Coordinates of C-alpha atoms in Angstrom, one line a residue:
A1 CA 77.6 108.0 45.2
L2 CA 76.7 104.3 44.9
P3 CA 78.6 103.2 48.0
I4 CA 76.8 105.9 50.0
L5 CA 73.4 104.9 48.6
A6 CA 74.2 101.2 49.4
T7 CA 75.1 102.2 53.0
A8 CA 71.9 104.2 53.3
E9 CA 69.8 101.2 52.0
I10 CA 71.4 98.8 54.5
S11 CA 71.2 101.1 57.4
R12 CA 67.5 102.0 57.0
S13 CA 66.6 98.4 56.3
Q14 CA 68.4 97.2 59.5
V15 CA 66.7 99.9 61.7
W16 CA 63.3 99.1 60.2
Q17 CA 63.8 95.4 60.9
W18 CA 65.0 96.1 64.5
I19 CA 61.9 98.1 65.2
R20 CA 59.6 95.5 63.7
H21 CA 61.2 92.5 65.5
E22 CA 61.8 94.4 68.8
A23 CA 65.5 93.7 68.7
K24 CA 67.4 93.9 72.0
L25 CA 70.6 96.1 72.2
E26 CA 73.6 94.1 73.4
D27 CA 75.0 96.8 75.7
D28 CA 72.0 97.4 77.9
G29 CA 69.3 95.0 76.8
S30 CA 67.0 97.9 75.7
T31 CA 64.3 97.1 73.1
V32 CA 64.6 99.0 69.8
T33 CA 61.4 100.9 69.5
R34 CA 60.2 103.9 67.5
N35 CA 60.7 106.1 70.5
L36 CA 64.3 104.9 71.1
V37 CA 65.1 105.5 67.4
K38 CA 63.6 109.0 67.6
R39 CA 65.6 109.8 70.7
L40 CA 68.8 108.5 69.2
V41 CA 68.3 110.6 66.0
K42 CA 67.7 113.7 68.1
E43 CA 71.0 113.0 70.0
V44 CA 72.9 112.4 66.8
K45 CA 71.5 115.6 65.3
K46 CA 72.8 117.6 68.3
E47 CA 76.3 116.0 67.9
I48 CA 76.4 116.8 64.2
W49 CA 75.2 120.4 64.7
G50 CA 78.1 120.9 67.2
L51 CA 80.6 119.6 64.7
Q52 CA 79.6 120.7 61.2
C53 CA 76.4 122.6 60.8
A54 CA 77.6 126.1 60.6
S55 CA 74.9 127.5 58.3
D56 CA 71.1 127.5 58.1
Q57 CA 71.4 125.6 54.9
H58 CA 73.3 122.7 56.6
N59 CA 70.8 122.7 59.5
G60 CA 68.0 122.5 57.0
R61 CA 69.6 119.6 55.2
L62 CA 70.2 117.7 58.4
N63 CA 66.7 118.2 59.6
T64 CA 65.3 117.0 56.2
A65 CA 67.5 113.9 56.3
A66 CA 66.5 113.1 59.8
E67 CA 62.8 113.6 59.1
I68 CA 63.0 111.3 56.0
F69 CA 65.0 108.7 57.9
L70 CA 62.4 108.6 60.7
E71 CA 59.5 108.5 58.2
I72 CA 61.0 105.5 56.4
V73 CA 62.0 103.4 59.4
Q74 CA 58.6 103.9 61.1
K75 CA 56.5 102.9 58.1
R76 CA 54.3 99.9 58.5
D77 CA 55.2 98.6 55.0
F78 CA 58.8 98.5 54.1
P79 CA 59.6 100.8 51.1
E80 CA 61.5 98.5 48.7
F81 CA 64.1 101.0 47.5
L82 CA 65.1 104.3 49.0
T83 CA 65.6 106.0 45.7
T84 CA 62.2 105.0 44.4
Y85 CA 60.5 106.0 47.6
L86 CA 62.1 109.4 47.6
N87 CA 61.3 110.0 43.9
L88 CA 57.6 109.1 44.5
E89 CA 57.0 110.6 47.9
H90 CA 59.4 113.5 48.1
T91 CA 59.5 115.2 44.7
F92 CA 59.5 118.6 46.5
L93 CA 62.9 118.0 48.1
H94 CA 65.0 119.5 45.3
S95 CA 63.1 122.8 45.2
R96 CA 62.8 122.9 49.0
S97 CA 66.6 122.5 49.5
E98 CA 67.3 125.5 47.4
E99 CA 65.3 127.9 49.6

């Protein structure tokens, strides 16, 4: 679980910084913006649904993960730790995921 959490921390930090500093993509020179990240998340969700999301529960988890990712990377102030942020801001997730 710790390597997965470390990867999540690094990934969300990097995307947050790219948005803030208007990083340019190497392949086509596009600027990383909130809209670009939203579009890419939508594309990735479609790919994952096609591969692994066979149940409503899996779809729900994927949607929740995508929503939280977008929420975090679009915040003005960087949440210092993902786990702390989730515990403080999303205490409802455990009960919601069981529905």
